[in-house]
Short mmCIF file of C-alpha atoms in Angstrom, two decimals:
data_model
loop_
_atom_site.label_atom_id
_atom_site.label_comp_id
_atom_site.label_asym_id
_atom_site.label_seq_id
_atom_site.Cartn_x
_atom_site.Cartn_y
_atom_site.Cartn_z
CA UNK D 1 0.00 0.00 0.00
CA UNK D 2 1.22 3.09 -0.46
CA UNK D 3 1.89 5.24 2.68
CA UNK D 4 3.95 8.02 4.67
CA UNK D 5 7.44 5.40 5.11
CA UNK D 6 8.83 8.76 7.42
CA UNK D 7 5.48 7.99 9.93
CA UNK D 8 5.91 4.62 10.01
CA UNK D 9 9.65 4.25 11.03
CA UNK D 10 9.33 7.10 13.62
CA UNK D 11 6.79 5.08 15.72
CA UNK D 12 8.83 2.03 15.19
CA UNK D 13 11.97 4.08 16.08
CA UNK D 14 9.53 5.20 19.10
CA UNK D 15 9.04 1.49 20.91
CA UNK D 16 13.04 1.69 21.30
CA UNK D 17 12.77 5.32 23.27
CA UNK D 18 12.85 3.40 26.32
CA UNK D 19 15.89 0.72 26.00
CA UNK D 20 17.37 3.90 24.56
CA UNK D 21 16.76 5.93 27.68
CA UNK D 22 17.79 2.60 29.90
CA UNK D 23 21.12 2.55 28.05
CA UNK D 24 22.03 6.21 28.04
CA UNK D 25 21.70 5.82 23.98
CA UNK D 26 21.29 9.14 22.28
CA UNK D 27 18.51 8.03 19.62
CA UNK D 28 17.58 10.08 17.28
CA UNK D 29 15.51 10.71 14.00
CA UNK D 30 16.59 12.60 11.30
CA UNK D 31 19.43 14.68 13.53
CA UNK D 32 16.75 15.33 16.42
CA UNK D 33 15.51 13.41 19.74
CA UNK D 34 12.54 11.68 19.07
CA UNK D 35 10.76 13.40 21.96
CA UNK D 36 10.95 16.65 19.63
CA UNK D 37 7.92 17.66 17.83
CA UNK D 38 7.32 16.03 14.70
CA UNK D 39 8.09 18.27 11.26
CA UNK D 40 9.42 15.73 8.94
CA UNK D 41 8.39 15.89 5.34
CA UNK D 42 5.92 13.20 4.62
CA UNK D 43 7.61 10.49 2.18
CA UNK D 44 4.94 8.50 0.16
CA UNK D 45 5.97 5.02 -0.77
CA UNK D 46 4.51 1.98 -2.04
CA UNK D 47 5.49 -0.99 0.61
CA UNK D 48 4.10 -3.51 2.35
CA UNK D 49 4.25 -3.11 5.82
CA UNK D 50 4.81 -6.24 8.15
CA UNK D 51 7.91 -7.25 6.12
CA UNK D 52 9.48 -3.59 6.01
CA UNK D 53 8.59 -3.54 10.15
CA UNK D 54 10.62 -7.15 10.20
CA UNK D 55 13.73 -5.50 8.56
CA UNK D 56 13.73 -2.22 10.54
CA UNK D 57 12.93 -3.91 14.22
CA UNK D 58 15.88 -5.73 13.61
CA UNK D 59 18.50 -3.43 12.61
CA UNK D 60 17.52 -1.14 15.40
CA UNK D 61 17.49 -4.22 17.87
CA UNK D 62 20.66 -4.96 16.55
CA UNK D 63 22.17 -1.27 16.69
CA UNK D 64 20.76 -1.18 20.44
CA UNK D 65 22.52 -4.02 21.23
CA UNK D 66 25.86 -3.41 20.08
CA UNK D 67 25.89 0.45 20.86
CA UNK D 68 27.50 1.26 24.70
CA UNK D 69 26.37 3.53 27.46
CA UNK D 70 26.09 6.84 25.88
CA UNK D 71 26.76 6.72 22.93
CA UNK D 72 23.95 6.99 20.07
CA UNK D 73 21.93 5.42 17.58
CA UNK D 74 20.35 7.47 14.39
CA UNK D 75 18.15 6.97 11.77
CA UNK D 76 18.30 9.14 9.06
CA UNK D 77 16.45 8.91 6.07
CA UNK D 78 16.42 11.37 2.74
CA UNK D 79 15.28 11.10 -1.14
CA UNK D 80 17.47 10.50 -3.74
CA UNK D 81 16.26 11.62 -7.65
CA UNK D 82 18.65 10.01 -9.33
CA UNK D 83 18.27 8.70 -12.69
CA UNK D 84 14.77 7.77 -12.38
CA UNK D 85 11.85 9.41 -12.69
CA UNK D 86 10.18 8.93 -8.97
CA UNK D 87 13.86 8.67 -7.30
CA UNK D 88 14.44 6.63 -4.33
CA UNK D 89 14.44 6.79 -0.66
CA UNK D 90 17.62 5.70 1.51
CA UNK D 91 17.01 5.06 5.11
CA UNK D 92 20.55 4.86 7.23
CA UNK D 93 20.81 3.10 10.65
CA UNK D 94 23.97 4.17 12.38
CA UNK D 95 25.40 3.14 15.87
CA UNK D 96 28.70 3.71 17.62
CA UNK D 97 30.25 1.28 19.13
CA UNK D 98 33.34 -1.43 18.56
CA UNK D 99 31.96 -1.83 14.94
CA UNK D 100 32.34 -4.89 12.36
CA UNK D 101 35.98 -6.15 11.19
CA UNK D 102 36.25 -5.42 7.53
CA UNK D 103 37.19 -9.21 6.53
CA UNK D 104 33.40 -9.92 8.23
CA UNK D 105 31.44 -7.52 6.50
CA UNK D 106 31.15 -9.10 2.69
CA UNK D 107 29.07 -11.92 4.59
CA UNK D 108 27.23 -10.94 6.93
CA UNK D 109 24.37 -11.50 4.89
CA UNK D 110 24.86 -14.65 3.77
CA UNK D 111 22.22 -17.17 5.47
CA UNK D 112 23.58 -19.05 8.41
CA UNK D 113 26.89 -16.95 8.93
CA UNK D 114 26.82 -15.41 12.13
CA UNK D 115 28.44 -11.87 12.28
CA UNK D 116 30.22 -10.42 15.28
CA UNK D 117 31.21 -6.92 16.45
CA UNK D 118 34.94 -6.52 17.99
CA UNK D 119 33.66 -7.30 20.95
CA UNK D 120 32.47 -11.16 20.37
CA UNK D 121 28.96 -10.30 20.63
CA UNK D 122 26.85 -12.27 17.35
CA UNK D 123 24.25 -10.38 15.70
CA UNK D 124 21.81 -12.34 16.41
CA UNK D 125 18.50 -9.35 16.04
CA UNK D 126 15.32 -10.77 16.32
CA UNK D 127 15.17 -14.44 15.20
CA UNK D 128 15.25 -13.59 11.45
CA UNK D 129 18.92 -12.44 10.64
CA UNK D 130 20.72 -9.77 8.54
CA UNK D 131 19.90 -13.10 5.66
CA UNK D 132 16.38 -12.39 5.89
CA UNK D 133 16.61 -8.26 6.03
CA UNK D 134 17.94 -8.88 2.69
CA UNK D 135 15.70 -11.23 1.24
CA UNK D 136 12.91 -8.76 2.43
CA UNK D 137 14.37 -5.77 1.36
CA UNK D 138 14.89 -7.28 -2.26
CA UNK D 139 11.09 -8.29 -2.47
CA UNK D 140 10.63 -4.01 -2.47
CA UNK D 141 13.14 -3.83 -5.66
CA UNK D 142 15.58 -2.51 -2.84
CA UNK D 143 19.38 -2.73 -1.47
CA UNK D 144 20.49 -2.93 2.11
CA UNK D 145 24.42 -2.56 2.41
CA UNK D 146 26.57 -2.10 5.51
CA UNK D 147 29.42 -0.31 6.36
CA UNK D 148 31.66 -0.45 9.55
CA UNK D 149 34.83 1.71 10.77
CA UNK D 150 36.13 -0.68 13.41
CA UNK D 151 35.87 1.35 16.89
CA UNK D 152 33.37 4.03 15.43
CA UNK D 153 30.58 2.95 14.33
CA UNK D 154 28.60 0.72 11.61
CA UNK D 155 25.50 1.91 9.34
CA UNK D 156 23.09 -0.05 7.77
CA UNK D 157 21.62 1.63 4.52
CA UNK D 158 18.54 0.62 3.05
CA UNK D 159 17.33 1.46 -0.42
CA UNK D 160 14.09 1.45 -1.37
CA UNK D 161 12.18 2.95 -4.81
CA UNK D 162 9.81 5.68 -5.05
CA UNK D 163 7.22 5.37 -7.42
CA UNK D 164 5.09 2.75 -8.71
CA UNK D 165 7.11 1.56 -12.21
CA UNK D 166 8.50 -1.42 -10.51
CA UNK D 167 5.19 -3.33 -9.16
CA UNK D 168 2.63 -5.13 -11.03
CA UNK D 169 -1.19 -4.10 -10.46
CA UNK D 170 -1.46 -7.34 -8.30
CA UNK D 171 0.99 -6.10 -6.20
CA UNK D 172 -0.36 -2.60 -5.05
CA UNK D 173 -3.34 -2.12 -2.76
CA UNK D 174 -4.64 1.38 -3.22
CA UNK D 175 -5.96 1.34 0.07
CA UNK D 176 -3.84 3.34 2.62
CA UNK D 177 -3.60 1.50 5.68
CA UNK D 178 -4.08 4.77 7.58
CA UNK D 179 -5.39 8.22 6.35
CA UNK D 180 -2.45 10.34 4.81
CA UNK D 181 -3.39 13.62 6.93
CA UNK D 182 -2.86 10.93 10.41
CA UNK D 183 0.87 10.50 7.75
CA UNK D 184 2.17 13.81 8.88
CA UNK D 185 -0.06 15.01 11.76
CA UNK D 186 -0.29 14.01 15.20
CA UNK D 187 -3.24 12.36 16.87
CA UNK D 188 -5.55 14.60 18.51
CA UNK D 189 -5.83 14.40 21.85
CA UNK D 190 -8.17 17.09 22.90
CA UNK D 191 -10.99 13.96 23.51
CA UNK D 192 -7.92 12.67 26.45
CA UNK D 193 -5.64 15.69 27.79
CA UNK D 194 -8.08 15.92 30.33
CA UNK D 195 -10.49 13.43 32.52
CA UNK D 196 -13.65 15.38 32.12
CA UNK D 197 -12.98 15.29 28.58
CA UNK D 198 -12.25 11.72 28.52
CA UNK D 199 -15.50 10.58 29.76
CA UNK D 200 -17.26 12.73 27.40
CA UNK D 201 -16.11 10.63 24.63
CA UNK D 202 -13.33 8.26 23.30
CA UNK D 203 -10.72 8.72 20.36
CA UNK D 204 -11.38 5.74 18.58
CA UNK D 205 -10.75 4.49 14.68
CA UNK D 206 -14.49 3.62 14.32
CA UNK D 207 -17.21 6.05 15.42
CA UNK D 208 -19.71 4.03 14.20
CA UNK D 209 -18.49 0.77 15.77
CA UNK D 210 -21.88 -0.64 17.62
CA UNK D 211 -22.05 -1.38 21.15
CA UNK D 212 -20.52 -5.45 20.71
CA UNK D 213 -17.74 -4.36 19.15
CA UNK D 214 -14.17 -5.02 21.06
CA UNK D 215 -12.78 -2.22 23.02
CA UNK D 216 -9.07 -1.57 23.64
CA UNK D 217 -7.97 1.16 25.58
CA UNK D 218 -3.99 2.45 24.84
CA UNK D 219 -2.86 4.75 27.62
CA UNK D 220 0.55 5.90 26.82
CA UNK D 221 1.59 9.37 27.08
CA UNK D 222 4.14 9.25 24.14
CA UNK D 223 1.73 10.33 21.14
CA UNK D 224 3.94 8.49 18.62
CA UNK D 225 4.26 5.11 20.13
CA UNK D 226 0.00 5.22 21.27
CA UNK D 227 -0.23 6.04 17.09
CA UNK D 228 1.93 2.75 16.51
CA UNK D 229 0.00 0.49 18.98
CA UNK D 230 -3.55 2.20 17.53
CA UNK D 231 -2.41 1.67 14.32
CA UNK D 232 -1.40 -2.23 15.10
CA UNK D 233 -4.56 -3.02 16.58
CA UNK D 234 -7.05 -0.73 14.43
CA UNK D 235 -8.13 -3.54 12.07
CA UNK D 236 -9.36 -5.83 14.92
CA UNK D 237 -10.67 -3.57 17.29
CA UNK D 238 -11.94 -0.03 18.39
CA UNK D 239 -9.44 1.92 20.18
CA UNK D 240 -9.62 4.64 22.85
CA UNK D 241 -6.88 6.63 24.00
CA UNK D 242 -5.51 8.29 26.80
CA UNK D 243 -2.28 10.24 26.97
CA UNK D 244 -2.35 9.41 31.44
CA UNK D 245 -3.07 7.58 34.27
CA UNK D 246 -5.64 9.83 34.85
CA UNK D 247 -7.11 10.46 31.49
CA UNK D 248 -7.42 6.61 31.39
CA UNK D 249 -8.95 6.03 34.69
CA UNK D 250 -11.51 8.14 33.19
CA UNK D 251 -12.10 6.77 30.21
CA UNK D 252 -12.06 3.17 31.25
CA UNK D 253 -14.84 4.04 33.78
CA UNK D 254 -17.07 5.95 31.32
CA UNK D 255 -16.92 3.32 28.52
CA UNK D 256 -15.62 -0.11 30.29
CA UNK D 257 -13.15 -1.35 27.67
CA UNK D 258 -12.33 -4.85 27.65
CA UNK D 259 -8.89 -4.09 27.67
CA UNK D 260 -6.26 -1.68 28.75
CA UNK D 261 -2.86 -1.41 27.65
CA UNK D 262 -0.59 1.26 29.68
CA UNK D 263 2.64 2.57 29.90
CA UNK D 264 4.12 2.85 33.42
CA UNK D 265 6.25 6.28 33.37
CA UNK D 266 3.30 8.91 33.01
CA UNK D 267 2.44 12.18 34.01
CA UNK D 268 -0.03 12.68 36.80
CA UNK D 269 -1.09 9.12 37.20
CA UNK D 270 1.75 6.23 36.90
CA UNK D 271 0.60 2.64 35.50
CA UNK D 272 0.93 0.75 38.86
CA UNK D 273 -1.65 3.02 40.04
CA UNK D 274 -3.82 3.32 36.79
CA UNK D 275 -3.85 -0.87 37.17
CA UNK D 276 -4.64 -0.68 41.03
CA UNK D 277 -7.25 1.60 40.74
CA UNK D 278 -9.10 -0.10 37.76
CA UNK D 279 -9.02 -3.50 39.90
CA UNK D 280 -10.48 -1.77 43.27
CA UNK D 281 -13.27 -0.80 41.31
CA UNK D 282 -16.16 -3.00 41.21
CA UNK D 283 -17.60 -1.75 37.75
CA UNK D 284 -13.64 -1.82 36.33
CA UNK D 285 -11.99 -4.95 38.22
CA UNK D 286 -12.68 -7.58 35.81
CA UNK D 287 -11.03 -5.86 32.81
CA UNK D 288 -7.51 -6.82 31.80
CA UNK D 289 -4.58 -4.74 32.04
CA UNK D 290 -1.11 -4.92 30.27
CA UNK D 291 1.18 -3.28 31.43
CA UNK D 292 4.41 -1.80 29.07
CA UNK D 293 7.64 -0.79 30.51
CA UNK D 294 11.10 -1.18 29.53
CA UNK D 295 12.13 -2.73 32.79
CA UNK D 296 13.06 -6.05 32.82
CA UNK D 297 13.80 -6.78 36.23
CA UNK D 298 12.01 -9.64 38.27
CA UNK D 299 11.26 -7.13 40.98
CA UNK D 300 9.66 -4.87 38.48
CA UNK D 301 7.28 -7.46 37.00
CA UNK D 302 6.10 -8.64 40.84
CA UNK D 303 5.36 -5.24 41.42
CA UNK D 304 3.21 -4.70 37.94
CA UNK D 305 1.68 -7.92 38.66
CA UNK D 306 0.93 -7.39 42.76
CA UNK D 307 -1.26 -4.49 41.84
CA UNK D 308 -3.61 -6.68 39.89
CA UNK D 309 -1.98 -6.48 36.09
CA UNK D 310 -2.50 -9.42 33.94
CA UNK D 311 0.55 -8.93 32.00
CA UNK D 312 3.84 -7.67 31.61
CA UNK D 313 5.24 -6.60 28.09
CA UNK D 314 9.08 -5.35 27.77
CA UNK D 315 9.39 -2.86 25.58
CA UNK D 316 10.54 -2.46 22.52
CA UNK D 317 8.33 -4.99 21.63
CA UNK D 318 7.02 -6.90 18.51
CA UNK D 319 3.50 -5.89 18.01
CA UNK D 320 2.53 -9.44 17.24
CA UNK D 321 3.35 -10.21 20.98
CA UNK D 322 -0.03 -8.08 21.80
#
């Protein structure tokens, strides 16, 4: 489908904000912090999205990994004219760190060889390899190369056509998975800032949804990473929003969801507290709660789970874990 690829690899970029943060990893997006306000250029390409999410949550999981207390990782992205008519679009994912040995770096796509940093550590990503990246990349008429200066960093660069000239008809869905104004725009969340507003009525992707339809409330105070879970779980179900504890509370008692998914770190009301109060209220208790965080810790899930949640995601995470 064709669709804004600069909205769709911030709020991927997003569900890493908080291993970033964890690490003391400077990441950024196009040269600023993601927690700046969003003013990139919308970049309209035809791509299909689960694969492209496959080969970007791995290179970021992968640049995370390898890239030491404070130092950075950076996505940059930019169009390229070229020779051809719609030009192309080259997204670079850069990390410092102890970098790739030169001899290593014609193969570390090849399927089944297992690339290293200096240090000994294996890029191992998410389950699928660098062999896969490729493979997936490729299937968009694109390139992915890498480049490593041993002790300073490595960059993955990712090539991808503009334009429609090199798909078939069978292969493009006119149907934008998400409205192009939501592309370059952020959510509104004048229905959520507050609680009175909140109970007045949800944000959801279906105004028309009936009564029987499932309800999901996202509470997340990070407008870019609630726009990647909404847009994740918009085909299944409705979706409300909250941007806090408190905006939540409210809106899970005025419309009963039948489930709530919450960040912990948020403004006025936390998501220990969010879950605790939901489950000491008699018309709330029964819902289920997830709670997202990007501690890891044993001690940190008890105390999630003690105050009644039902689960415990890690963040980042793959949005087929939800």
């Amino acid at each position: 489908a064709r669709r804004d690829i600069v909205t769709f690899l911030r709020r991927l970029a997003v569900s890493f904000s908080s291993m970033a943060e964890q690490k003391d990893i400077a990441l950024t997006f196009n040269g600023t912090p993601l927690t700046a306000e969003r003013g990139d250029p919308a970049i309209f390409a035809y791509f299909d999205s689960d694969k492209l999410e496959k080969v970007f949550y791995n290179l970021l999981s992968n640049a995370c990994k390898f890239t030491p207390a404070g130092g950075s990782v950076r996505i940059t992205m930019g169009v390229d004219s070229g020779a051809e008519a719609a030009g192309k679009v080259e997204i670079q994912v850069a990390n410092s760190g102890p970098g790739i040995a030169a001899e290593k770096l014609p193969y570390i796509f090849d399927r089944f060889y297992q690339a290293e940093d200096d240090g000994g550590a294996a890029y191992e990503g998410t389950g699928i390899g660098l062999a896969l990246v490729k493979e997936l990349v490729a299937l968009h008429h694109g390139t992915v190369q890498a480049e490593s200066v041993p002790g300073t960093e490595t960059v993955f660069r990712v090539t991808l056509p503009l334009g429609r000239a090199h798909l078939s008809d069978e292969h493009i869905i006119e149907a934008p998975v998400m409205p192009e104004a939501d592309a370059i725009e952020p959510t509104p969340e004048a229905a959520v800032s507050e609680p009175e507003a909140a109970a007045a009525a949800p944000t959801s992707t279906d105004a028309s949804a009936d009564d029987e339809e499932t309800l999901v409330l996202v509470v997340e105070d990070h407008p870019d990473l609630r726009d990647f879970i909404r847009e994740h779980l918009a085909g299944t179900y409705t979706i409300l929003e909250a941007e806090n504890g408190a905006a939540g509370l409210a809106t899970a008692e005025a419309h009963i969801p039948d489930l709530v998914i919450s960040d912990i770190m948020m403004p006025e009301m936390n998501g220990y507290d969010l879950c605790a109060a939901l489950k000491s209220n008699v018309k709330t208790s029964h819902i289920p709660v997830i709670l997202l965080t990007a501690k890891a810790g044993t001690e940190d899930k008890l105390e999630g789970l003690e105050t009644g949640a039902d689960d415990y995601l890690v963040k980042p995470f793959d949005p087929r874990e939800l």
